[in-house]
Coordinates of C-alpha atoms in Angstrom, one line a residue:
X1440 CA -23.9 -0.4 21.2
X1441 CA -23.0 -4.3 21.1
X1442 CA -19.8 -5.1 20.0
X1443 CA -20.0 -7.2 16.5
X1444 CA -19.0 -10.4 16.8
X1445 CA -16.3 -11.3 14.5
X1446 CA -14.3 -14.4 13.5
X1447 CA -13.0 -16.5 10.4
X1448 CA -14.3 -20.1 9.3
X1449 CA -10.5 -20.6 9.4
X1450 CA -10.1 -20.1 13.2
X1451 CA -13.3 -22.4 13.8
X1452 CA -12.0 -25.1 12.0
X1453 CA -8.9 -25.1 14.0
X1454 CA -11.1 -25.3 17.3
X1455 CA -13.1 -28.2 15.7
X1456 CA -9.7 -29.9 15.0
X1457 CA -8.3 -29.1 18.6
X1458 CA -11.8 -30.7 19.9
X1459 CA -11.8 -33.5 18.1
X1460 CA -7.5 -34.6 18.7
X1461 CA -7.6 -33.0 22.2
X1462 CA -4.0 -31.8 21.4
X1463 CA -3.2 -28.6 19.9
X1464 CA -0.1 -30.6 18.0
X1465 CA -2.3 -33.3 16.6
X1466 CA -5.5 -30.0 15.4
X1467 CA -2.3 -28.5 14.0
X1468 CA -1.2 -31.7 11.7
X1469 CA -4.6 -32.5 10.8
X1470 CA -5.1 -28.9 9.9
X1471 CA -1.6 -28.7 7.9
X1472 CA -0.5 -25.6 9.7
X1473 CA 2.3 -25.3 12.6
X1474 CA 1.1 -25.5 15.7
X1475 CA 1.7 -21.7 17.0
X1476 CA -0.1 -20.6 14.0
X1477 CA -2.7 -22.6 15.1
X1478 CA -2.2 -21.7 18.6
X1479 CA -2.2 -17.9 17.9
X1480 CA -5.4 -17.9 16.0
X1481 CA -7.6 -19.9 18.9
X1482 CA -6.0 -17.3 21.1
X1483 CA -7.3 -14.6 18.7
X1484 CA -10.7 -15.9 18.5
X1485 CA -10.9 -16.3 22.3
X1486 CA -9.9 -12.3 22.5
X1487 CA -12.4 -11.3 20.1
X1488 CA -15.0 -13.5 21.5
X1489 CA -14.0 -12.0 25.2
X1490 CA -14.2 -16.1 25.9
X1491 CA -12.1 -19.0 27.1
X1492 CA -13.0 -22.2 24.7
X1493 CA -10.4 -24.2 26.0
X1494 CA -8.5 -25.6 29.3
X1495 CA -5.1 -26.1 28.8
X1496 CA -4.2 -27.3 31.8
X1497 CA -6.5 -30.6 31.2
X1498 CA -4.6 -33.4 29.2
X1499 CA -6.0 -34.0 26.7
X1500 CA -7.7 -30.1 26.4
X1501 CA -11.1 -29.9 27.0
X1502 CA -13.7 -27.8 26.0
X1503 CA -14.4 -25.1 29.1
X1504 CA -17.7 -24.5 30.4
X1505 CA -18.4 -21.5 27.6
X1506 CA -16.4 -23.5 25.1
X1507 CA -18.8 -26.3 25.3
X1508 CA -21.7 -24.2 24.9
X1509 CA -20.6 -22.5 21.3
X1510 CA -18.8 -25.8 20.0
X1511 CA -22.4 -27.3 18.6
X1512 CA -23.0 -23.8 17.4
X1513 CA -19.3 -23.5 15.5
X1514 CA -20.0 -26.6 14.1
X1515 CA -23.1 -25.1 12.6
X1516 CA -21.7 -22.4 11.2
X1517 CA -19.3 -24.2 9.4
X1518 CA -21.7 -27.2 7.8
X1519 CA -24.2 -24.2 6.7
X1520 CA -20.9 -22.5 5.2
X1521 CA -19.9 -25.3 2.9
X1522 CA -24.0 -25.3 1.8
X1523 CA -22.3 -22.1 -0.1
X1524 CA -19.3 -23.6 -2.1
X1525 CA -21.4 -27.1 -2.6
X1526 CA -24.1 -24.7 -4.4
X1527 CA -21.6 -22.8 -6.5
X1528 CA -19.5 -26.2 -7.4
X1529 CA -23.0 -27.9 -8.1
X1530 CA -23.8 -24.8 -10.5
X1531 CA -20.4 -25.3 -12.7
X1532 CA -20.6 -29.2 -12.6
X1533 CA -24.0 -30.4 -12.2
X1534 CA -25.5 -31.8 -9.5
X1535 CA -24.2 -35.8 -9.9
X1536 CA -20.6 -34.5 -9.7
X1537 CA -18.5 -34.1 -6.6
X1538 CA -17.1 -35.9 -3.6
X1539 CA -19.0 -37.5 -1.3
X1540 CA -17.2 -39.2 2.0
X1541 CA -19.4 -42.1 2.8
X1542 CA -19.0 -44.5 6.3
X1543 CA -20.2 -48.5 5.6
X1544 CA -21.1 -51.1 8.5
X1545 CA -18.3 -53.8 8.1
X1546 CA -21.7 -56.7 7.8
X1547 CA -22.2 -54.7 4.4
X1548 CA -18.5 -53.2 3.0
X1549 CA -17.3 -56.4 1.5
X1550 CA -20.9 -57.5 -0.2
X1551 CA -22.3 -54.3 -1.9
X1552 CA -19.0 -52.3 -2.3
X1553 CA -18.2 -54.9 -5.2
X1554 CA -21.5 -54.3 -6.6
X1555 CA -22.2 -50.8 -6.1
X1556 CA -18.7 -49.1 -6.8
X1557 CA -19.0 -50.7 -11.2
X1558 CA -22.5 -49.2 -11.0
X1559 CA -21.5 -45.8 -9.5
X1560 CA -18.5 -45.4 -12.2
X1561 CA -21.3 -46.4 -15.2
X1562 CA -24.2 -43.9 -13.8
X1563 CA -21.8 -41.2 -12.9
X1564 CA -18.5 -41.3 -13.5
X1565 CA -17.7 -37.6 -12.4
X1566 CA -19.3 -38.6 -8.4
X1567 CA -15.9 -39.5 -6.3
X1568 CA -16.5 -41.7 -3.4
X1569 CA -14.2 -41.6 -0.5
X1570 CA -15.3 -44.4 1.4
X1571 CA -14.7 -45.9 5.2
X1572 CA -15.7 -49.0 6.8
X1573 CA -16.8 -47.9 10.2
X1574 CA -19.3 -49.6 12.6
X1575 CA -22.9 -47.7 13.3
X1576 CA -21.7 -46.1 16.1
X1577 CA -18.7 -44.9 14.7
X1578 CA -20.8 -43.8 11.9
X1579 CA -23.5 -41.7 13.7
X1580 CA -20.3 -39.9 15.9
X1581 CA -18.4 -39.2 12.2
X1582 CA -21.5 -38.2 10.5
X1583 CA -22.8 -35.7 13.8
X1584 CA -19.1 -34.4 13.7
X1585 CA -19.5 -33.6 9.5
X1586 CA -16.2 -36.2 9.6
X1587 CA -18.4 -38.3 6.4
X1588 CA -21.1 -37.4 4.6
X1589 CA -23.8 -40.3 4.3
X1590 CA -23.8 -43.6 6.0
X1591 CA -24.7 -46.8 4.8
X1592 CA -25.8 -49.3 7.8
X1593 CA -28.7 -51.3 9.3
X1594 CA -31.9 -48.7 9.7
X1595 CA -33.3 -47.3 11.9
X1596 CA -30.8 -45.6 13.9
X1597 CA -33.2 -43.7 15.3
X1598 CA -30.9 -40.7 16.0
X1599 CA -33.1 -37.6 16.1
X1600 CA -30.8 -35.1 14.4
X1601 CA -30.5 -37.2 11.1
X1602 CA -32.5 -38.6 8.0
X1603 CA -33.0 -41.6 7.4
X1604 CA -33.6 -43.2 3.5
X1605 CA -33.8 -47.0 3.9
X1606 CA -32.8 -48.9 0.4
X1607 CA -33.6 -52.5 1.2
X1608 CA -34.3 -55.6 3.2
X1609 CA -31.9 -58.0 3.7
X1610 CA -33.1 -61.7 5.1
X1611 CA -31.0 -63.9 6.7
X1612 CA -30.1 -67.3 6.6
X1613 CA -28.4 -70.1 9.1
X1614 CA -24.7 -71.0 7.9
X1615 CA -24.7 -74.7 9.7
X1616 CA -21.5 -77.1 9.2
X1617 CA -23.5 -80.1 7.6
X1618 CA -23.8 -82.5 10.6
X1619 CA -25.7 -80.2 12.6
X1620 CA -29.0 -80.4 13.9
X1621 CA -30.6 -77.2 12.3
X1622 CA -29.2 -78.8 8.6
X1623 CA -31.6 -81.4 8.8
X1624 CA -34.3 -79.1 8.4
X1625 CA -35.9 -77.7 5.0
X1626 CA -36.7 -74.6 6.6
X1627 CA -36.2 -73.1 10.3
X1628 CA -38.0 -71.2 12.5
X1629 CA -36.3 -68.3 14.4
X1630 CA -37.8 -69.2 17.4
X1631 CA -36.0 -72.3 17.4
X1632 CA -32.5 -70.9 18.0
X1633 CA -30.1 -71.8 20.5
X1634 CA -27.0 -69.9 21.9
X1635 CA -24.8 -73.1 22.5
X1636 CA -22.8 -73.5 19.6
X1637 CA -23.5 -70.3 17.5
X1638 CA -20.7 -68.0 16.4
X1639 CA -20.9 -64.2 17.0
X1640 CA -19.5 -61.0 16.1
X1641 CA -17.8 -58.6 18.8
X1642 CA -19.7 -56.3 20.8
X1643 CA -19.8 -52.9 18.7
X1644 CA -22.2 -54.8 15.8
X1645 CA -25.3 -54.1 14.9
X1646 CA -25.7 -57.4 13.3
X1647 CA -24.6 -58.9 16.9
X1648 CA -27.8 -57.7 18.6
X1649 CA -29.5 -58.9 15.9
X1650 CA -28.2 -62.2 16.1
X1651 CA -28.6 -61.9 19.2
X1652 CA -33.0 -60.8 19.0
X1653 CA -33.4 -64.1 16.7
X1654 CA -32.1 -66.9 19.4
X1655 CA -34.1 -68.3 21.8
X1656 CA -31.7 -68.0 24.8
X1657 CA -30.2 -64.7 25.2
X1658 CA -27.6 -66.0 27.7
X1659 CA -25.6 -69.4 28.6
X1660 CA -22.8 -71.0 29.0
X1661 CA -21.7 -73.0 25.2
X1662 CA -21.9 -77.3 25.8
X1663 CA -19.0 -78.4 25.6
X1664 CA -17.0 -76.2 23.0
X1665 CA -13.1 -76.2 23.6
X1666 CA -13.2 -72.4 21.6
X1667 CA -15.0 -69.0 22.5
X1668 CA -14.2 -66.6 19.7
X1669 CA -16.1 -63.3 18.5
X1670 CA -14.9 -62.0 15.6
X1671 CA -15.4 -58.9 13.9
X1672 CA -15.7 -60.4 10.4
X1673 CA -18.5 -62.3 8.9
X1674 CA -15.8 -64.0 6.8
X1675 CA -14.1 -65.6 9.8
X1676 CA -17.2 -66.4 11.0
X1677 CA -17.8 -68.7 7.8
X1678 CA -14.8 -70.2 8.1
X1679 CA -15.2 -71.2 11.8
X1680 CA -18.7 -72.8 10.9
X1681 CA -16.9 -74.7 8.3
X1682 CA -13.9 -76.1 10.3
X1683 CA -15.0 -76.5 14.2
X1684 CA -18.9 -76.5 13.1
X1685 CA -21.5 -75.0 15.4
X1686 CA -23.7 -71.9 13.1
X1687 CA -23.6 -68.7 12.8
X1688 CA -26.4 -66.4 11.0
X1689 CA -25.5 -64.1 7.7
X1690 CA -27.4 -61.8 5.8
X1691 CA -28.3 -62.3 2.0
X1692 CA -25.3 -60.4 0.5
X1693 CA -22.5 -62.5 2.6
X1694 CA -24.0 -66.2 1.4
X1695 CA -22.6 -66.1 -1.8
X1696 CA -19.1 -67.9 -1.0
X1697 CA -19.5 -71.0 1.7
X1698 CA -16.9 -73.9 2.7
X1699 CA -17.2 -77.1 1.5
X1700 CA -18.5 -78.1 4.7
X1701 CA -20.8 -76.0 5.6
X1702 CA -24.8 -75.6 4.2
X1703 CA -27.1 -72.4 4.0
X1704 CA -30.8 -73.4 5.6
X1705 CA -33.6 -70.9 5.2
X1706 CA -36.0 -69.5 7.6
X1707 CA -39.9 -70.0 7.7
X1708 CA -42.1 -66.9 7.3
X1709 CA -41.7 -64.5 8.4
X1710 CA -38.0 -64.7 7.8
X1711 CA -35.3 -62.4 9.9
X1712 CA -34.2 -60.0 8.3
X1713 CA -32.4 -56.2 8.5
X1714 CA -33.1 -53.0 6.7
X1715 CA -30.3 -51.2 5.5
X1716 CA -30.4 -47.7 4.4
X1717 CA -28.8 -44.2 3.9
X1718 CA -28.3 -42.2 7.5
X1719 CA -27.2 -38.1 6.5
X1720 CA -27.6 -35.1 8.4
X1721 CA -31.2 -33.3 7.8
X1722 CA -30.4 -30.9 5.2
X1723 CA -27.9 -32.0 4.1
X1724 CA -25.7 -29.8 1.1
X1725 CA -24.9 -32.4 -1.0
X1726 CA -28.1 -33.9 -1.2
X1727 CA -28.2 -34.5 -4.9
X1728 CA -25.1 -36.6 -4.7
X1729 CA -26.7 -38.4 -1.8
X1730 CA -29.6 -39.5 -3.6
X1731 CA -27.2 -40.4 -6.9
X1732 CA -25.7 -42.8 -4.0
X1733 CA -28.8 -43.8 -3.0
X1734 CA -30.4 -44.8 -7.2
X1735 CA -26.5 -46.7 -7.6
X1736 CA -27.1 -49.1 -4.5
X1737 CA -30.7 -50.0 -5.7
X1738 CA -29.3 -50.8 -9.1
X1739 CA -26.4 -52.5 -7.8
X1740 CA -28.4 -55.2 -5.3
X1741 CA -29.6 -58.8 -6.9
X1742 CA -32.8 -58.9 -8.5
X1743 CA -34.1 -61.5 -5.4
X1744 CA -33.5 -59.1 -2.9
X1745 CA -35.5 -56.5 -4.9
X1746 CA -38.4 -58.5 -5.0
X1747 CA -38.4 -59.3 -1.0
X1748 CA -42.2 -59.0 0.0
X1749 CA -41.6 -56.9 3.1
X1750 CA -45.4 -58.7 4.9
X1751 CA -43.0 -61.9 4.1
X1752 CA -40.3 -60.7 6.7
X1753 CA -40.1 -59.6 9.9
X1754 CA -37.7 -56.8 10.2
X1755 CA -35.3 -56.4 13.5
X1756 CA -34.5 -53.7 15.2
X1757 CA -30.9 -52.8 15.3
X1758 CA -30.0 -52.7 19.1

């Protein structure tokens, strides 16, 4: 007769934690427990499981070759075991109350987070958001590692294990000091742009490869500029264009406040522009709160962006 497997949600949760801080110190803060509690019960679980998850003599611990096997599975279990409370919490609240941990692309944060977060207290005061500015990548790794809940960044990721709700389109324009070339012009066309003097984000943005898809020459050596500076804030970025010149490119949301100095040009059709969406895991048990998220940022956009013909834009891919 087989054995029957046995273990606690407790004890996989601490192996998560040890997984994720590769220090059984670190699992144990995050956890709230000492560390030999959470010690004993990964030693436990590796008795009852006639298994070794972890080596302990790597720094930081890694998963074993068995270990690395069940962690995907472990993970599982746990995401389908919080489908149970999320059901029973939905039943005695309703479905548009709860907490929802949500992950936003920095190019995004600052311009909808004013917006959205009034709407989301009107619509449904009972939803709490707990809410992280994270890049796409980091996103994608917190959402896979149930770390956040939904995402909100430039679509399509293109991740096979999640779904994918995308919420708008977002042109962009040129941000030019008022001298330059490209300010001359009524409208621009994409094709058009150069590399020498524009202002970039740092490597880890979406909106940097997408930048990067709209100017003619991918790669060069800037004429002439006494500074090279990638930022990881549109906001610098504006402030650069406004005191050394040169461009840079910004989506809809982030033109609202320029310098004195600087001038917005638009682009010809079919103008640039991104998608940005909701990323979740398939399935996901707090899917109701999800799509509450989902109604708030629709509501929470300007009326100009709503009515964005999509055959008026052309719509870039994200890497």
């Amino acid at each position: 007769m087989t054995p029957k497997v046995s273990f606690s949600l407790t004890q996989l949760e601490y192996v998560m934690a040890v997984h994720k801080y590769g220090h059984f110190a670190k699992a144990a803060e995050a956890c709230f427990v000492t560390q030999p509690t959470l010690s004993m019960q990964i030693q436990k679980l590796e008795e009852d499981l006639s298994v070794v998850i972890f080596d302990r003599s790597k720094k930081p611990i890694l998963l074993t070759s068995m270990g690395k096997k069940l962690i995907s599975q472990m993970q599982t279990v746990l995401f389908e075991a919080k489908k149970i409370e999320a059901i029973i919490q939905q039943e005695k609240k309703g479905t548009k109350q709860g907490s929802l941990k949500v992950g936003v692309i920095p190019t995004v944060a600052p311009y909808l987070l004013p917006r959205l977060l009034p709407v989301c207290e009107e619509l449904y005061p009972e939803m709490e958001l707990n809410i992280k500015e994270l890049q796409t990548e980091q996103i994608l790794t917190a959402l896979d590692n149930d770390e956040i809940d939904v995402g909100i960044l430039a679509t399509p990721s293109q991740s096979p294990k999640m779904f994918e709700f995308p919420l708008y389109y977002e042109p962009f324009y040129v941000l030019c000091e008022k001298g330059h070339d490209y300010a001359q012009m009524k409208k621009i066309k994409y094709q058009t742009l150069g590399m020498d003097d524009v202002w970039l984000l740092e490597e880890g943005h979406c909106l940097r490869n997408q930048v990067l898809d709209l100017c003619s020459i991918k790669k060069g050596k800037g004429q002439g500029r006494r500074y090279k500076f990638e930022s990881g804030s549109l906001e610098t970025l504006k402030n650069l264009v406004d005191l050394y010149g040169g461009y840079t490119l910004l989506p809809h949301l982030a033109t609202e406040h320029i310098g004195n100095r600087s001038q917005l040009v638009q682009f010809d059709r079919p103008i640039p522009a991104r998608e940005i969406g909701l990323v979740y895991r398939r399935e996901h048990y707090k899917s109701e709160l999800i799509e509450a998220l989902g109604e708030a940022v629709l509501k929470s956009i300007p009326d100009e962006i709503r009515k964005i013909r999509q055959k008026d834009l052309d719509v870039l891919p994200i890497a």
